[in-house]
Tab-separated table of C-alpha atoms in Angstrom:
chain	number	residue	atom	x	y	z
A	192	GLY	CA	13.460	21.528	21.944
A	193	PHE	CA	14.678	21.504	18.360
A	194	ALA	CA	12.906	24.769	17.457
A	195	ASP	CA	11.827	28.105	18.879
A	196	SER	CA	8.185	28.688	19.756
A	197	PRO	CA	6.002	29.489	16.709
A	198	VAL	CA	4.992	33.091	15.994
A	199	THR	CA	2.713	34.793	13.498
A	200	TRP	CA	3.977	36.441	10.314
A	201	GLU	CA	3.555	39.920	11.788
A	202	GLN	CA	5.413	38.980	14.958
A	203	PHE	CA	8.243	37.437	12.930
A	204	LEU	CA	8.670	40.568	10.771
A	205	ASN	CA	8.913	42.672	13.925
A	206	MET	CA	11.976	40.627	14.919
A	207	HIS	CA	13.624	40.036	11.518
A	208	LYS	CA	13.837	42.256	8.465
A	209	PRO	CA	12.755	40.908	5.061
A	210	GLY	CA	15.760	39.629	3.093
A	211	THR	CA	17.597	38.312	6.161
A	212	PHE	CA	15.854	34.942	6.275
A	213	ARG	CA	14.688	32.174	3.955
A	214	LEU	CA	11.403	30.320	4.433
A	215	ILE	CA	10.800	26.629	3.948
A	216	LYS	CA	7.375	25.026	4.017
A	217	ILE	CA	6.612	21.734	5.716
A	218	PHE	CA	4.336	18.950	4.493
A	219	PRO	CA	3.326	15.438	5.701
A	220	VAL	CA	4.655	12.220	4.154
A	221	THR	CA	2.876	8.915	4.838
A	222	GLN	CA	5.325	6.017	4.930
A	223	SER	CA	4.614	2.406	3.943
A	224	THR	CA	4.163	1.554	7.625
A	225	GLY	CA	1.391	4.168	7.961
A	226	LYS	CA	3.533	6.525	10.019
A	227	VAL	CA	3.220	10.199	9.060
A	228	ARG	CA	6.460	12.192	9.005
A	229	PRO	CA	6.831	15.953	8.657
A	230	CYS	CA	9.144	16.726	5.748
A	231	ASP	CA	10.730	20.026	4.688
A	232	ASP	CA	10.346	21.203	1.081
A	233	GLY	CA	13.911	21.974	0.113
A	234	ASP	CA	13.147	22.690	-3.544
A	235	GLY	CA	10.604	25.485	-3.173
A	236	GLY	CA	12.921	27.724	-1.160
A	237	GLU	CA	16.064	26.572	-3.017
A	238	HIS	CA	17.533	25.223	0.210
A	239	THR	CA	18.631	21.989	-1.459
A	240	GLU	CA	20.525	23.870	-4.162
A	241	LEU	CA	22.150	26.265	-1.711
A	242	THR	CA	23.256	23.485	0.674
A	243	ALA	CA	24.467	21.048	-1.996
A	244	ASP	CA	27.390	18.855	-0.928
A	245	ASN	CA	29.513	17.010	-3.484
A	246	ASN	CA	30.599	14.351	-1.012
A	247	LYS	CA	29.256	10.861	-1.680
A	248	LEU	CA	27.602	8.682	0.915
A	249	GLU	CA	29.030	5.261	1.709
A	250	LEU	CA	26.323	3.164	3.334
A	251	CYS	CA	25.856	-0.467	4.296
A	252	ASP	CA	22.762	-2.507	3.500
A	253	ALA	CA	20.438	-4.804	5.424
A	254	THR	CA	22.843	-7.757	5.122
A	255	GLN	CA	25.577	-5.995	7.113
A	256	PRO	CA	25.124	-8.303	10.154
A	257	ALA	CA	26.331	-11.196	7.955
A	258	THR	CA	29.392	-9.127	7.007
A	259	HIS	CA	30.174	-8.687	10.699
A	260	ILE	CA	29.894	-12.420	11.400
A	261	ARG	CA	32.007	-13.251	8.358
A	262	ALA	CA	34.736	-10.991	9.802
A	263	VAL	CA	34.577	-12.985	13.049
A	264	GLN	CA	34.781	-16.279	11.151
A	265	ASN	CA	37.767	-15.081	9.120
A	266	ALA	CA	39.584	-13.896	12.252
A	267	ALA	CA	38.908	-17.227	13.947
A	268	SER	CA	40.261	-19.136	10.937
A	269	GLU	CA	43.443	-17.053	10.884
A	270	GLN	CA	44.038	-17.865	14.557
A	271	ASN	CA	43.037	-21.545	14.195
A	272	VAL	CA	40.090	-21.115	16.569
A	273	VAL	CA	37.101	-23.409	16.033
A	274	LEU	CA	33.791	-21.670	16.818
A	275	THR	CA	31.610	-24.233	18.593
A	276	PRO	CA	27.910	-23.981	19.561
A	277	GLY	CA	27.272	-23.129	23.193
A	278	VAL	CA	30.748	-21.654	23.608
A	279	HIS	CA	31.026	-19.114	20.815
A	280	ASP	CA	27.361	-18.220	20.278
A	281	LEU	CA	26.759	-14.769	18.783
A	282	GLU	CA	23.875	-12.400	19.417
A	283	THR	CA	22.558	-9.385	17.552
A	284	GLY	CA	20.887	-6.175	18.666
A	285	GLY	CA	19.760	-2.813	17.368
A	286	GLU	CA	19.415	0.832	18.357
A	287	ASP	CA	17.830	3.963	16.892
A	288	TRP	CA	18.141	7.676	17.502
A	289	PRO	CA	14.922	9.609	18.172
A	290	ASP	CA	14.218	12.565	15.835
A	291	ALA	CA	17.740	12.221	14.518
A	292	TYR	CA	17.861	15.217	12.194
A	293	ARG	CA	15.856	17.580	14.378
A	294	TYR	CA	18.250	17.300	17.300
A	295	THR	CA	21.478	17.620	15.310
A	296	PRO	CA	22.578	21.265	15.750
A	297	PHE	CA	24.134	23.531	13.139
A	298	GLN	CA	25.910	26.887	13.345
A	299	PRO	CA	23.751	29.479	15.166
A	300	GLU	CA	24.469	32.228	12.603
A	301	GLN	CA	22.781	30.079	9.934
A	302	ARG	CA	19.522	29.621	11.816
A	303	LEU	CA	17.650	32.218	9.750
A	304	MET	CA	18.116	29.910	6.769
A	305	ALA	CA	15.946	27.355	8.614
A	306	VAL	CA	12.686	29.221	9.149
A	307	VAL	CA	9.819	26.742	8.786
A	308	ILE	CA	6.353	27.986	7.856
A	309	PHE	CA	3.176	25.938	8.352
A	310	TRP	CA	-0.559	26.387	8.813
A	311	HIS	CA	-1.517	26.735	12.481
A	312	THR	CA	-4.848	24.964	12.971
A	313	GLU	CA	-5.722	26.887	16.161
A	314	TRP	CA	-4.632	30.341	15.007
A	315	LYS	CA	-6.181	29.819	11.550
A	316	CYS	CA	-3.198	31.508	9.932
A	317	PRO	CA	0.406	30.772	8.916
A	318	ALA	CA	2.911	30.290	11.726
A	319	LEU	CA	6.710	30.435	11.619
A	320	CYS	CA	9.406	28.985	13.829
A	321	ILE	CA	13.205	28.905	13.667
A	322	TYR	CA	14.841	25.502	13.883
A	323	ARG	CA	17.885	24.765	16.000
A	324	GLY	CA	18.578	21.425	14.291
A	325	LEU	CA	18.959	20.089	10.768
A	326	LEU	CA	16.006	20.243	8.420
A	327	PHE	CA	14.632	16.830	7.521
A	328	GLY	CA	15.246	15.517	4.018
A	329	LEU	CA	17.576	18.141	2.572
A	330	SER	CA	20.606	16.765	0.731
A	331	GLY	CA	22.961	18.941	2.762
A	332	ALA	CA	21.451	17.672	6.003
A	333	VAL	CA	21.752	14.065	4.833
A	334	ILE	CA	25.487	14.413	4.223
A	335	ALA	CA	26.064	16.339	7.443
A	336	PHE	CA	24.168	13.889	9.610
A	337	ASN	CA	25.932	10.915	8.060
A	338	ARG	CA	29.264	12.315	9.217
A	339	PHE	CA	28.070	12.113	12.808
A	340	SER	CA	26.713	8.565	12.492
A	341	LYS	CA	29.983	7.467	10.865
A	342	PHE	CA	31.877	9.043	13.762
A	343	VAL	CA	29.811	7.060	16.278
A	344	GLN	CA	30.286	3.888	14.226
A	345	HIS	CA	34.071	4.219	14.316
A	346	MET	CA	34.051	5.164	17.996
A	347	GLY	CA	32.205	1.927	18.734
A	348	ARG	CA	34.588	-0.116	16.610
A	349	ARG	CA	37.885	1.462	17.695
A	350	LEU	CA	37.245	2.325	21.351
A	351	LEU	CA	34.762	-0.344	22.405
A	352	PHE	CA	35.806	-3.122	19.990
A	353	ILE	CA	32.177	-3.692	18.994
A	354	LEU	CA	30.890	-5.124	15.719
A	355	LEU	CA	28.877	-2.014	14.897
A	356	SER	CA	27.502	-0.461	11.719
A	357	MET	CA	25.338	2.639	11.331
A	358	TYR	CA	22.853	3.436	8.582
A	359	PHE	CA	22.112	7.079	9.411
A	360	ASP	CA	20.177	6.783	12.708
A	361	ASP	CA	19.868	2.959	12.733
A	362	ALA	CA	22.521	0.867	14.471
A	363	SER	CA	23.196	-2.862	14.214
A	364	LEU	CA	25.628	-4.500	16.616
A	365	GLN	CA	26.736	-8.068	17.323
A	366	ASP	CA	28.572	-9.578	20.286
A	367	TRP	CA	29.298	-12.856	22.028
A	368	ALA	CA	26.368	-14.212	24.018
A	369	SER	CA	28.808	-14.851	26.875
A	370	CYS	CA	29.414	-11.092	27.199
A	371	ARG	CA	25.866	-10.741	28.548
A	372	LYS	CA	24.872	-7.632	26.584
A	373	SER	CA	27.874	-5.579	27.756
A	374	ALA	CA	28.472	-4.263	24.216
A	375	GLN	CA	25.001	-2.748	23.991
A	376	SER	CA	25.320	-1.242	27.453
A	377	CYS	CA	28.719	0.339	26.753
A	378	LEU	CA	27.528	1.727	23.427
A	379	SER	CA	24.510	3.311	25.113
A	380	GLN	CA	26.786	5.017	27.626
A	381	LEU	CA	29.003	6.309	24.804
A	382	VAL	CA	26.210	7.957	22.798
A	383	SER	CA	24.749	9.408	25.999
A	384	LEU	CA	28.092	11.057	26.756
A	385	LEU	CA	27.971	12.528	23.236
A	386	GLY	CA	24.568	14.037	24.021
A	387	ARG	CA	22.579	11.765	21.707
A	388	PRO	CA	21.066	8.866	23.707
A	389	TRP	CA	19.198	6.095	21.904
A	390	ALA	CA	15.405	5.869	21.850
A	391	PRO	CA	14.511	3.286	24.552
A	392	ALA	CA	11.293	2.303	22.763
A	393	LYS	CA	13.196	1.301	19.620
A	394	ARG	CA	15.873	-0.791	21.308
A	395	GLN	CA	16.305	-4.381	20.172
A	396	GLU	CA	17.746	-6.388	23.017
A	397	MET	CA	20.571	-8.796	22.175
A	398	ALA	CA	19.154	-12.078	20.839
A	399	SER	CA	19.715	-14.712	18.151
A	400	THR	CA	17.477	-12.800	15.716
A	401	GLY	CA	17.147	-9.106	14.964
A	402	ASP	CA	15.837	-6.513	12.513
A	403	PHE	CA	17.957	-4.152	10.457
A	404	LEU	CA	16.661	-1.923	7.679
A	405	GLY	CA	13.473	-3.901	7.193
A	406	LEU	CA	15.008	-7.385	7.068
A	407	THR	CA	15.024	-9.912	9.894
A	408	HIS	CA	18.310	-11.792	10.229
A	409	ASP	CA	18.680	-15.119	12.011
A	410	PHE	CA	21.883	-16.366	13.662
A	411	GLY	CA	20.461	-19.819	14.438
A	412	LYS	CA	22.832	-21.517	11.971
A	413	VAL	CA	25.868	-19.276	12.310
A	414	THR	CA	28.071	-22.135	13.490
A	415	GLU	CA	27.093	-23.957	10.266
A	416	GLY	CA	28.276	-20.952	8.287
A	417	VAL	CA	24.887	-19.499	7.272
A	418	VAL	CA	22.948	-16.325	8.130
A	419	SER	CA	19.397	-16.167	6.783
A	420	PHE	CA	17.314	-13.076	5.967
A	421	TRP	CA	13.602	-12.478	5.474
A	422	PRO	CA	11.490	-9.290	5.241
A	423	ARG	CA	10.095	-7.943	8.488
A	424	GLN	CA	6.710	-9.482	9.263
A	425	THR	CA	4.915	-6.147	9.632
A	426	LEU	CA	5.920	-5.188	6.075
A	427	LEU	CA	4.688	-8.519	4.718
A	428	LEU	CA	1.342	-8.087	6.445
A	429	LYS	CA	1.069	-4.563	5.049
A	430	LEU	CA	1.685	-5.748	1.497
A	431	ASN	CA	-0.714	-8.671	1.835
A	432	THR	CA	-3.457	-6.382	3.172
A	433	MET	CA	-2.996	-4.008	0.237
A	434	MET	CA	-3.342	-6.853	-2.269
A	435	VAL	CA	-6.423	-8.369	-0.598
A	436	ASP	CA	-8.210	-5.016	-0.262
A	437	ALA	CA	-7.541	-4.159	-3.916
A	438	TRP	CA	-8.730	-7.597	-5.043
A	439	LEU	CA	-11.981	-7.419	-3.064
A	440	ALA	CA	-12.717	-3.884	-4.284
A	441	ASN	CA	-11.638	-4.703	-7.865
A	442	PHE	CA	-9.818	-1.372	-7.827
A	443	PHE	CA	-6.091	-1.028	-8.441
A	444	PRO	CA	-5.233	2.676	-8.975
A	445	PRO	CA	-1.835	3.984	-10.174
A	446	GLY	CA	-0.950	5.243	-6.687
A	447	LEU	CA	-1.358	1.767	-5.211
A	448	ALA	CA	0.710	0.288	-8.053
A	449	ALA	CA	3.537	2.750	-7.348
A	450	LYS	CA	3.442	1.987	-3.619
A	451	MET	CA	3.455	-1.784	-4.148
A	452	PHE	CA	6.273	-1.511	-6.685
A	453	GLY	CA	8.438	0.399	-4.211
A	454	MET	CA	7.644	-1.954	-1.320
A	455	TRP	CA	8.276	-5.120	-3.326
A	456	ASN	CA	11.554	-3.833	-4.752
A	457	PHE	CA	12.717	-3.528	-1.161
A	458	LEU	CA	11.196	-6.779	0.096
A	459	GLU	CA	12.816	-8.871	-2.649
A	460	THR	CA	16.239	-8.059	-1.176
A	461	GLY	CA	15.342	-10.595	1.521
A	462	LEU	CA	14.461	-13.370	-0.929
A	463	PHE	CA	16.642	-16.161	-2.328
A	464	GLY	CA	18.628	-15.107	-5.387
A	465	HIS	CA	16.587	-12.678	-7.445
A	466	LEU	CA	13.209	-14.267	-6.811
A	467	GLY	CA	10.468	-11.666	-6.857
A	468	ARG	CA	12.154	-9.285	-9.269
A	469	ALA	CA	10.347	-10.594	-12.342
A	470	GLY	CA	6.662	-10.116	-13.061
A	471	LEU	CA	6.441	-6.487	-11.899
A	472	THR	CA	5.936	-5.077	-15.404
A	473	HIS	CA	2.175	-4.856	-14.903
A	474	LEU	CA	2.682	-2.612	-11.871
A	475	ARG	CA	4.725	-0.184	-13.959
A	476	LEU	CA	2.143	-0.241	-16.754
A	477	ARG	CA	-0.681	0.496	-14.293
A	478	GLN	CA	1.371	3.275	-12.731
A	479	HIS	CA	2.293	5.070	-15.959
A	480	LYS	CA	0.181	3.898	-18.927
A	481	ASP	CA	-3.052	2.068	-18.101
A	482	PRO	CA	-6.176	4.241	-18.553
A	483	PRO	CA	-9.129	4.177	-16.132
A	484	PRO	CA	-11.178	2.412	-14.902
A	485	TYR	CA	-8.435	0.906	-12.770
A	486	GLU	CA	-9.843	-2.589	-12.428
A	487	PHE	CA	-7.993	-5.869	-12.082
A	488	HIS	CA	-6.970	-7.601	-15.293
A	489	ASP	CA	-5.362	-10.977	-15.965
A	490	GLY	CA	-1.800	-9.639	-15.705
A	491	LEU	CA	-2.351	-8.035	-12.288
A	492	ALA	CA	-4.194	-11.126	-11.054
A	493	LYS	CA	-1.242	-13.367	-12.000
A	494	LEU	CA	1.134	-10.894	-10.366
A	495	CYS	CA	-0.751	-11.056	-7.062
A	496	GLN	CA	-0.785	-14.851	-7.283
A	497	MET	CA	2.989	-14.796	-7.782
A	498	LEU	CA	3.557	-12.505	-4.809
A	499	SER	CA	1.245	-14.596	-2.624
A	500	ALA	CA	3.111	-17.760	-3.604
A	501	LEU	CA	6.456	-16.239	-2.658
A	502	LEU	CA	5.132	-14.977	0.681
A	503	SER	CA	3.631	-18.368	1.573
A	504	ILE	CA	6.659	-20.452	0.518
A	505	GLN	CA	9.153	-18.046	2.118
A	506	PRO	CA	12.261	-18.534	-0.047
A	507	LYS	CA	14.605	-16.940	2.472
A	508	ARG	CA	17.853	-15.346	1.430
A	509	THR	CA	20.916	-17.026	2.904
A	510	ILE	CA	24.456	-15.706	3.033
A	511	ARG	CA	27.383	-18.063	3.592
A	512	ILE	CA	29.839	-16.611	6.044
A	513	LYS	CA	32.549	-19.239	5.775
A	514	TRP	CA	34.020	-21.472	3.121
A	515	THR	CA	32.009	-24.558	2.329
A	516	ASP	CA	33.210	-27.382	0.115
A	517	ARG	CA	30.351	-27.394	-2.424
A	518	ASN	CA	30.530	-29.350	-5.652
A	519	ARG	CA	31.047	-27.141	-8.709
A	520	PHE	CA	29.984	-26.896	-12.314
A	521	LEU	CA	30.895	-24.915	-15.410
A	522	ALA	CA	28.493	-24.373	-18.298
A	523	ALA	CA	28.087	-22.508	-21.559
A	524	SER	CA	25.197	-22.220	-23.991
A	525	ASP	CA	24.395	-20.651	-27.326
A	526	ALA	CA	21.523	-20.354	-29.777
A	527	ALA	CA	21.202	-19.498	-33.454
A	528	ALA	CA	18.185	-18.115	-35.288
A	529	ASP	CA	17.463	-16.275	-38.503
A	530	GLU	CA	14.475	-15.713	-40.757
A	531	SER	CA	15.465	-18.435	-43.250
A	532	SER	CA	15.837	-21.352	-40.835
A	533	ALA	CA	14.395	-22.808	-37.665
A	534	PRO	CA	16.070	-21.833	-34.377
A	535	SER	CA	18.690	-24.117	-32.888
A	536	GLY	CA	20.570	-24.200	-29.621
A	537	GLY	CA	22.769	-26.261	-27.380
A	538	PHE	CA	24.736	-26.291	-24.139
A	539	LEU	CA	27.807	-27.929	-22.626
A	540	LEU	CA	28.019	-28.856	-18.928
A	541	VAL	CA	31.086	-29.793	-16.874
A	542	PHE	CA	30.354	-31.112	-13.369
A	543	HIS	CA	33.129	-31.518	-10.806
A	544	PRO	CA	32.930	-34.199	-9.671
A	545	GLY	CA	30.719	-35.656	-12.365
A	546	PRO	CA	30.261	-36.094	-16.104
A	547	ARG	CA	30.663	-33.845	-19.124
A	548	LEU	CA	27.278	-33.468	-20.805
A	549	ALA	CA	26.214	-31.960	-24.110
A	550	ALA	CA	22.650	-31.473	-25.305
A	551	VAL	CA	20.675	-29.954	-28.154
A	552	PRO	CA	17.041	-29.120	-27.258
A	553	ASP	CA	14.377	-29.455	-29.944
A	554	LEU	CA	13.143	-25.859	-30.374
A	555	THR	CA	9.814	-26.620	-32.034
A	556	ALA	CA	7.182	-24.390	-33.586
A	557	GLU	CA	4.882	-25.207	-30.636
A	558	LEU	CA	7.467	-23.760	-28.295
A	559	ALA	CA	7.772	-20.633	-30.453
A	560	ASN	CA	3.992	-20.174	-30.172
A	561	CYS	CA	4.412	-19.817	-26.401
A	562	LEU	CA	6.411	-16.629	-26.977
A	563	ASP	CA	5.017	-13.209	-27.766
A	564	PRO	CA	4.724	-12.460	-31.505
A	565	GLY	CA	7.820	-10.945	-33.029
A	566	VAL	CA	10.630	-11.499	-35.498
A	567	GLN	CA	13.808	-11.582	-33.408
A	568	LYS	CA	13.755	-14.106	-30.539
A	569	ILE	CA	17.435	-14.972	-30.206
A	570	ALA	CA	17.661	-13.821	-26.553
A	571	GLN	CA	14.661	-15.987	-25.652
A	572	TRP	CA	16.199	-19.060	-27.307
A	573	GLU	CA	19.438	-18.348	-25.430
A	574	LEU	CA	17.724	-18.314	-22.024
A	575	MET	CA	15.739	-21.437	-22.803
A	576	GLN	CA	19.008	-23.374	-22.903
A	577	VAL	CA	19.615	-22.589	-19.220
A	578	MET	CA	16.070	-23.408	-18.165
A	579	ILE	CA	15.999	-26.686	-20.094
A	580	ALA	CA	19.351	-27.765	-18.635
A	581	LEU	CA	18.073	-27.266	-15.071
A	582	ILE	CA	14.889	-29.223	-15.829
A	583	THR	CA	16.695	-32.066	-17.600
A	584	TYR	CA	19.597	-32.586	-15.166
A	585	PRO	CA	18.246	-31.483	-11.747
A	586	GLU	CA	20.211	-34.006	-9.699
A	587	TRP	CA	23.498	-32.821	-11.172
A	588	PHE	CA	22.742	-29.162	-10.375
A	589	ARG	CA	21.300	-29.764	-6.899
A	590	ASN	CA	23.310	-28.141	-4.069
A	591	ARG	CA	26.069	-27.031	-6.466
A	592	ALA	CA	27.595	-23.668	-7.332
A	593	GLY	CA	29.079	-22.647	-10.647
A	594	PHE	CA	29.405	-20.340	-13.633
A	595	TRP	CA	27.275	-20.143	-16.770
A	596	PHE	CA	28.622	-18.346	-19.852
A	597	ILE	CA	26.221	-16.580	-22.256
A	598	ASP	CA	27.133	-14.531	-25.317
A	599	ASN	CA	23.817	-12.630	-25.620
A	600	ILE	CA	23.770	-9.311	-23.765
A	601	ASN	CA	19.973	-8.994	-23.420
A	602	GLY	CA	19.637	-12.523	-22.101
A	603	LEU	CA	22.574	-12.097	-19.744
A	604	ILE	CA	21.175	-8.875	-18.260
A	605	ALA	CA	17.792	-10.531	-17.679
A	606	MET	CA	19.482	-13.309	-15.697
A	607	VAL	CA	21.745	-10.979	-13.725
A	608	LYS	CA	18.912	-8.613	-12.794
A	609	GLY	CA	16.307	-11.342	-12.431
A	610	ARG	CA	13.849	-9.417	-14.604
A	611	SER	CA	13.421	-7.716	-17.963
A	612	GLY	CA	11.198	-5.192	-19.680
A	613	VAL	CA	10.561	-7.815	-22.380
A	614	PRO	CA	7.725	-10.099	-21.154
A	615	ASP	CA	9.249	-13.311	-22.557
A	616	LEU	CA	12.657	-12.657	-20.995
A	617	ASP	CA	10.984	-11.590	-17.759
A	618	HIS	CA	9.124	-14.895	-17.526
A	619	LEU	CA	12.160	-16.986	-18.440
A	620	ALA	CA	14.240	-15.208	-15.795
A	621	MET	CA	11.551	-15.870	-13.190
A	622	VAL	CA	11.279	-19.583	-14.075
A	623	THR	CA	15.063	-20.001	-14.040
A	624	HIS	CA	15.496	-18.395	-10.616
A	625	CYS	CA	12.616	-20.490	-9.243
A	626	LEU	CA	14.356	-23.631	-10.450
A	627	LEU	CA	17.633	-22.509	-8.882
A	628	PHE	CA	15.865	-22.054	-5.544
A	629	SER	CA	14.242	-25.486	-5.747
A	630	LEU	CA	17.638	-27.048	-6.476
A	631	ASN	CA	19.516	-24.945	-3.909
A	632	CYS	CA	21.857	-24.068	-6.763
A	633	THR	CA	24.034	-20.957	-6.820
A	634	MET	CA	24.715	-19.739	-10.327
A	635	TYR	CA	26.955	-16.885	-11.448
A	636	TRP	CA	26.507	-15.411	-14.901
A	637	GLU	CA	29.355	-14.375	-17.159
A	638	TYR	CA	29.513	-12.816	-20.622
A	639	VAL	CA	31.619	-14.472	-23.278
A	640	GLN	CA	32.202	-13.175	-26.784
A	641	SER	CA	30.676	-15.309	-29.527
A	642	GLY	CA	34.069	-16.148	-31.021
A	643	ALA	CA	35.280	-17.486	-27.658
A	644	ASN	CA	32.075	-19.312	-26.722
A	645	TRP	CA	32.953	-23.019	-26.546
A	646	SER	CA	29.274	-23.944	-27.053
A	647	ASP	CA	28.991	-22.045	-30.343
A	648	ALA	CA	29.551	-25.076	-32.555
A	649	ILE	CA	27.143	-27.422	-30.778
A	650	SER	CA	24.309	-24.906	-31.183
A	651	ARG	CA	24.801	-25.073	-34.970
A	652	LEU	CA	26.242	-28.535	-35.656
A	653	GLY	CA	24.645	-30.517	-32.852
A	654	ARG	CA	25.986	-34.064	-32.535
A	655	ASP	CA	28.605	-33.359	-35.218
A	656	ASP	CA	30.363	-30.675	-33.152
A	657	PRO	CA	34.105	-31.625	-33.293
A	658	TRP	CA	34.964	-29.657	-30.132
A	659	ARG	CA	32.414	-31.695	-28.128
A	660	LYS	CA	33.885	-34.963	-29.417
A	661	LYS	CA	37.459	-33.922	-28.775
A	662	HIS	CA	36.792	-33.050	-25.124
A	663	GLY	CA	34.632	-36.031	-24.244
A	664	PHE	CA	31.125	-34.604	-23.795
A	665	ALA	CA	28.341	-37.197	-23.789
A	666	PHE	CA	25.630	-36.080	-26.236
A	667	ALA	CA	21.838	-36.197	-25.831
A	668	PRO	CA	18.968	-34.717	-27.912
A	669	LEU	CA	16.232	-33.197	-25.751
A	670	CYS	CA	12.538	-32.426	-26.101
A	671	VAL	CA	11.302	-29.218	-24.494
A	672	PRO	CA	8.455	-29.683	-21.954
A	673	LEU	CA	5.903	-27.042	-22.930
A	674	GLU	CA	4.089	-27.469	-19.594
A	675	VAL	CA	6.833	-25.488	-17.862
A	676	PHE	CA	5.454	-22.286	-19.366
A	677	GLN	CA	2.066	-22.930	-17.767
A	678	MET	CA	3.485	-24.054	-14.432
A	679	ASP	CA	2.548	-21.928	-11.412
A	680	LEU	CA	5.053	-20.766	-8.801
A	681	HIS	CA	3.714	-23.092	-6.094
A	682	THR	CA	4.588	-26.072	-8.292
A	683	MET	CA	8.030	-24.775	-9.263
A	684	LEU	CA	8.947	-23.931	-5.682
A	685	LYS	CA	7.376	-26.891	-3.907
A	686	ALA	CA	10.694	-28.745	-3.670
A	687	PRO	CA	12.580	-26.843	-0.924
A	688	PRO	CA	16.384	-26.643	-0.879
A	689	ASN	CA	18.139	-29.540	0.824
C-alpha cells in the first residue's frame, strides 16, 4: 500500500524519538461531484513552506483535444493531404491514474516528514501512519508529480507517436479511427511498464466524443474544421439541482453561493464566447456581504433564470481547427459625455465585402434612466455603441469575424472579460455577447488611444464629420430600442447560429 499500518501515539513514540518526525493532520474535502477526498493540511505543520518549489507549472486546458486536431490539420495542409470523412476519421479517448499522489514514491530517508495523524473511529484515539507516497495537495507534491506526468506525456508523443496530453493524472489522446484503438493499447502497456497502470474503471474508450477536465468534446464535424465543447452532463445536473433545491426552500446561504460561483466559472469555459460570465455579481454579494436571512431576492432570481436559459439553449463553444474563408469587418466607436451637455456617440463600420456605414445613435434621457444612478457614465455610452450596431445591422454582422476598436479602458475590459463589477457594464457585456452568439459573429476587441480613434469625430460632430465624408461612409441617425434592456435571455438567444 501507500502507507504503513496505523499505530497509536504511544506505539509511535516507542519507535521514533520526538524531534525526528513532523506530523500532518488529514481532513475530508467534499468536491462538487459529491465525492469526498482525504486532504493533507500542509499549512499547520509547515510542510508547504518547507517543501516549496519555485518551478512553475505549464498545464493544458480542457480544449487541448482541439489543439491536437489542429496540429493534424496543419500537418495535412503542409503535405497537401485532404482529410476526407470515412477515410481520415479521428477518435478521442481518455485515461486516469488511480490515487495518483499516494502511489508516487519519494526518498525513503524523508518518510518521517510524512507522518499523517487522524482520529481512529474504532480505537477512539489518535492514530498515526507513515506514508510511502506523496502527500495530497502540498505544493511540493504538485510540482513533483507533474514532472512524472510530463515525462509520460513526452514518452507517448516521442516513442509512440500519439497525440497525448496530460493534466496531472488525467490523459487525453486522439488517434485515427482506422488504427482500431492501438494508440490506447500501446499507451496502457507503456504506463504499466513504468509501474503506474491506468484505472480501468475510469477509461474512456476511443470514440467520436470524449470528456477531458469537465468538458465534453465532439469530433462529429472535424472534417468541416470545427470541434465543439460543452460542460459534462453530470456537472450540469448538479448545478441545476442546487438551483432548484434553493429556490423551493427559499434559502440561498453564502456557502451555496460560493460553490455555485466556483462551478459556474468553470462551466462557462464550455460556452460560446464569454456567455455566462456576466450576472454573477449577486453570487459574490451573497457570499461576502448579504446579511441573513439568506432568502431569494430579485437579483438572485434573475441570475437563476439566466443560468437556466443558458443551460436549456446550450450555446456550445466551438473551436475552428482549420482556416475558413469568413467575411470580415472592422469597426470603431466612441462616445462623449460631460455634465454640461447631453451624451453623444457614434460608430464606423467597414464590411469586407460590403458597405461602409456610419451611425449616430440618439442617446436619450429615457435611455439614461435605464442605467443606475450616477454622474459618470462614459463607459456605458461607449458599450452601447457596440450593442446598438449589432441590433441595427444584424445581417451584415451575421457569420462574420472582425475587430472592434474602443478607446475606453473600463468598457474594453468588460467586453474582453465578458463581465464587470459595475452592474450597468455587466449587463451590457452580457447583452452584447448574447447578440454575438445569435449572429454567429466572432469579435475581437482592441484598445485604441483617443487621438488615434478614427470614430472620435463622428461621436462629436455626427453627420458633419469630415473624416467620414472623405472616406465614403454612408450616414444614418439611429433611435435606441429601450426594450433591449428588458429583453430576457431566451429571446436574445432564440436565433441560433447559422
